[in-house]
PDB file of C-alpha atoms in Angstrom:
ATOM      1  CA  MET A   1     -26.996 -16.831  26.849  1.00 48.00           C
ATOM      2  CA  SER A   2     -23.597 -15.391  27.620  1.00 59.00           C
ATOM      3  CA  ASP A   3     -22.411 -11.974  29.409  1.00 70.00           C
ATOM      4  CA  LEU A   4     -20.715 -10.799  26.118  1.00 64.00           C
ATOM      5  CA  PRO A   5     -22.159  -7.648  24.658  1.00 74.00           C
ATOM      6  CA  LYS A   6     -24.366  -8.419  21.481  1.00 76.00           C
ATOM      7  CA  GLU A   7     -21.695  -6.317  19.383  1.00 78.00           C
ATOM      8  CA  GLU A   8     -18.947  -8.618  20.606  1.00 76.00           C
ATOM      9  CA  VAL A   9     -21.166 -11.685  19.878  1.00 73.00           C
ATOM     10  CA  ILE A  10     -21.552 -10.539  16.245  1.00 78.00           C
ATOM     11  CA  ASP A  11     -18.043  -9.648  15.760  1.00 78.00           C
ATOM     12  CA  VAL A  12     -17.017 -13.185  16.823  1.00 79.00           C
ATOM     13  CA  LEU A  13     -19.588 -14.790  14.499  1.00 80.00           C
ATOM     14  CA  GLY A  14     -18.379 -12.671  11.810  1.00 81.00           C
ATOM     15  CA  ASP A  15     -14.769 -13.657  12.265  1.00 80.00           C
ATOM     16  CA  LEU A  16     -15.752 -17.061  12.506  1.00 78.00           C
ATOM     17  CA  ALA A  17     -17.614 -17.075   9.327  1.00 81.00           C
ATOM     18  CA  LYS A  18     -14.502 -15.489   7.751  1.00 79.00           C
ATOM     19  CA  VAL A  19     -12.292 -18.408   8.835  1.00 80.00           C
ATOM     20  CA  THR A  20     -14.898 -20.917   7.696  1.00 79.00           C
ATOM     21  CA  ASN A  21     -14.940 -19.332   4.304  1.00 76.00           C
ATOM     22  CA  ALA A  22     -11.023 -19.519   4.121  1.00 78.00           C
ATOM     23  CA  ALA A  23     -11.097 -23.028   5.328  1.00 79.00           C
ATOM     24  CA  GLN A  24     -13.575 -23.886   2.564  1.00 77.00           C
ATOM     25  CA  PHE A  25     -11.624 -21.922   0.131  1.00 77.00           C
ATOM     26  CA  LEU A  26      -8.318 -23.715   0.934  1.00 75.00           C
ATOM     27  CA  ASN A  27     -10.036 -27.063   0.918  1.00 77.00           C
ATOM     28  CA  GLY A  28     -11.354 -26.355  -2.587  1.00 74.00           C
ATOM     29  CA  VAL A  29      -7.984 -25.413  -3.748  1.00 72.00           C
ATOM     30  CA  GLN A  30      -6.491 -28.651  -2.250  1.00 76.00           C
ATOM     31  CA  ASN A  31      -9.060 -30.961  -3.996  1.00 80.00           C
ATOM     32  CA  ASN A  32      -8.805 -29.077  -7.348  1.00 78.00           C
ATOM     33  CA  PRO A  33      -5.267 -27.887  -8.044  1.00 78.00           C
ATOM     34  CA  GLU A  34      -5.914 -28.047 -11.811  1.00 82.00           C
ATOM     35  CA  LEU A  35      -8.868 -25.698 -11.401  1.00 76.00           C
ATOM     36  CA  VAL A  36      -6.639 -23.268  -9.652  1.00 75.00           C
ATOM     37  CA  PHE A  37      -3.869 -23.569 -11.956  1.00 80.00           C
ATOM     38  CA  GLU A  38      -6.140 -22.797 -14.907  1.00 80.00           C
ATOM     39  CA  ALA A  39      -7.567 -19.823 -13.238  1.00 79.00           C
ATOM     40  CA  VAL A  40      -3.962 -18.405 -12.425  1.00 79.00           C
ATOM     41  CA  LYS A  41      -2.968 -19.083 -15.816  1.00 80.00           C
ATOM     42  CA  THR A  42      -6.000 -17.271 -17.433  1.00 79.00           C
ATOM     43  CA  LEU A  43      -5.497 -14.284 -15.181  1.00 76.00           C
ATOM     44  CA  ALA A  44      -1.793 -14.163 -16.134  1.00 75.00           C
ATOM     45  CA  GLN A  45      -2.646 -14.359 -19.806  1.00 74.00           C
ATOM     46  CA  GLN A  46      -5.166 -11.490 -19.443  1.00 70.00           C
ATOM     47  CA  SER A  47      -2.689  -9.388 -17.533  1.00 69.00           C
ATOM     48  CA  ILE A  48      -0.282  -9.417 -20.423  1.00 70.00           C
ATOM     49  CA  GLY A  49      -2.731 -10.054 -23.336  1.00 64.00           C
ATOM     50  CA  GLU A  50      -4.099  -7.928 -25.985  1.00 62.00           C
ATOM     51  CA  GLY A  51      -7.299  -7.208 -23.874  1.00 64.00           C
ATOM     52  CA  THR A  52      -5.721  -5.423 -21.000  1.00 69.00           C
ATOM     53  CA  ALA A  53      -6.456  -1.946 -20.361  1.00 72.00           C
ATOM     54  CA  ALA A  54      -3.016  -0.886 -20.710  1.00 72.00           C
ATOM     55  CA  SER A  55      -2.630  -2.336 -24.254  1.00 75.00           C
ATOM     56  CA  GLN A  56      -6.093  -0.949 -25.185  1.00 78.00           C
ATOM     57  CA  LEU A  57      -4.814   2.378 -23.887  1.00 80.00           C
ATOM     58  CA  GLU A  58      -1.744   2.105 -25.918  1.00 83.00           C
ATOM     59  CA  LYS A  59      -3.609   1.159 -29.115  1.00 86.00           C
ATOM     60  CA  ALA A  60      -5.983   4.110 -28.625  1.00 86.00           C
ATOM     61  CA  TYR A  61      -3.100   6.462 -28.038  1.00 87.00           C
ATOM     62  CA  LYS A  62      -1.448   5.281 -31.206  1.00 90.00           C
ATOM     63  CA  ARG A  63      -4.507   5.706 -33.300  1.00 90.00           C
ATOM     64  CA  ILE A  64      -4.909   9.341 -31.740  1.00 91.00           C
ATOM     65  CA  LEU A  65      -1.311   9.920 -33.000  1.00 90.00           C
ATOM     66  CA  GLU A  66      -2.043   8.669 -36.373  1.00 92.00           C
ATOM     67  CA  LYS A  67      -5.220  10.915 -36.571  1.00 93.00           C
ATOM     68  CA  GLU A  68      -3.314  14.008 -35.617  1.00 92.00           C
ATOM     69  CA  GLN A  69      -0.750  13.116 -38.251  1.00 93.00           C
ATOM     70  CA  GLN A  70      -3.362  12.571 -40.810  1.00 93.00           C
ATOM     71  CA  LEU A  71      -5.008  16.126 -39.864  1.00 92.00           C
ATOM     72  CA  LEU A  72      -1.588  17.828 -39.890  1.00 91.00           C
ATOM     73  CA  THR A  73      -1.014  16.484 -43.329  1.00 93.00           C
ATOM     74  CA  SER A  74      -4.597  17.367 -44.641  1.00 93.00           C
ATOM     75  CA  SER A  75      -4.261  20.846 -43.142  1.00 92.00           C
ATOM     76  CA  LYS A  76      -0.845  21.342 -44.909  1.00 92.00           C
ATOM     77  CA  GLU A  77      -2.537  20.054 -48.305  1.00 93.00           C
ATOM     78  CA  LEU A  78      -5.470  22.544 -47.708  1.00 92.00           C
ATOM     79  CA  GLU A  79      -3.062  25.432 -47.174  1.00 91.00           C
ATOM     80  CA  ILE A  80      -1.337  24.435 -50.465  1.00 92.00           C
ATOM     81  CA  ALA A  81      -4.628  24.359 -52.289  1.00 92.00           C
ATOM     82  CA  LYS A  82      -5.624  27.587 -50.938  1.00 90.00           C
ATOM     83  CA  GLU A  83      -2.312  29.154 -52.035  1.00 90.00           C
ATOM     84  CA  GLY A  84      -3.001  27.716 -55.326  1.00 89.00           C
ATOM     85  CA  LEU A  85      -6.400  29.182 -55.622  1.00 89.00           C
ATOM     86  CA  ARG A  86      -5.044  32.645 -54.694  1.00 87.00           C
ATOM     87  CA  GLU A  87      -2.437  32.402 -57.485  1.00 87.00           C
ATOM     88  CA  LEU A  88      -5.212  31.477 -59.913  1.00 86.00           C
ATOM     89  CA  GLU A  89      -7.471  34.358 -58.768  1.00 83.00           C
ATOM     90  CA  LYS A  90      -4.587  36.795 -59.626  1.00 77.00           C
TER      91      LYS A  90
END
């Protein structure tokens, strides 16, 4: 075999595998441009669509604000009702 240490041989083989994978990927891209276009289009739509984490977070935040507003309104109504009961008890 060669005089190279085992670790270097493994590193070289790993690099060769990466290059082979990259070459196969590029070959696939060249042979299927429509597929690549559709994949990129889908990713772009997902990044700006309703299903993104940011839009879901924004919707959740709006729902929290709405619930807080409802709670505040209900608390005020409860205080008014308590005040009315106190007046009736007198």
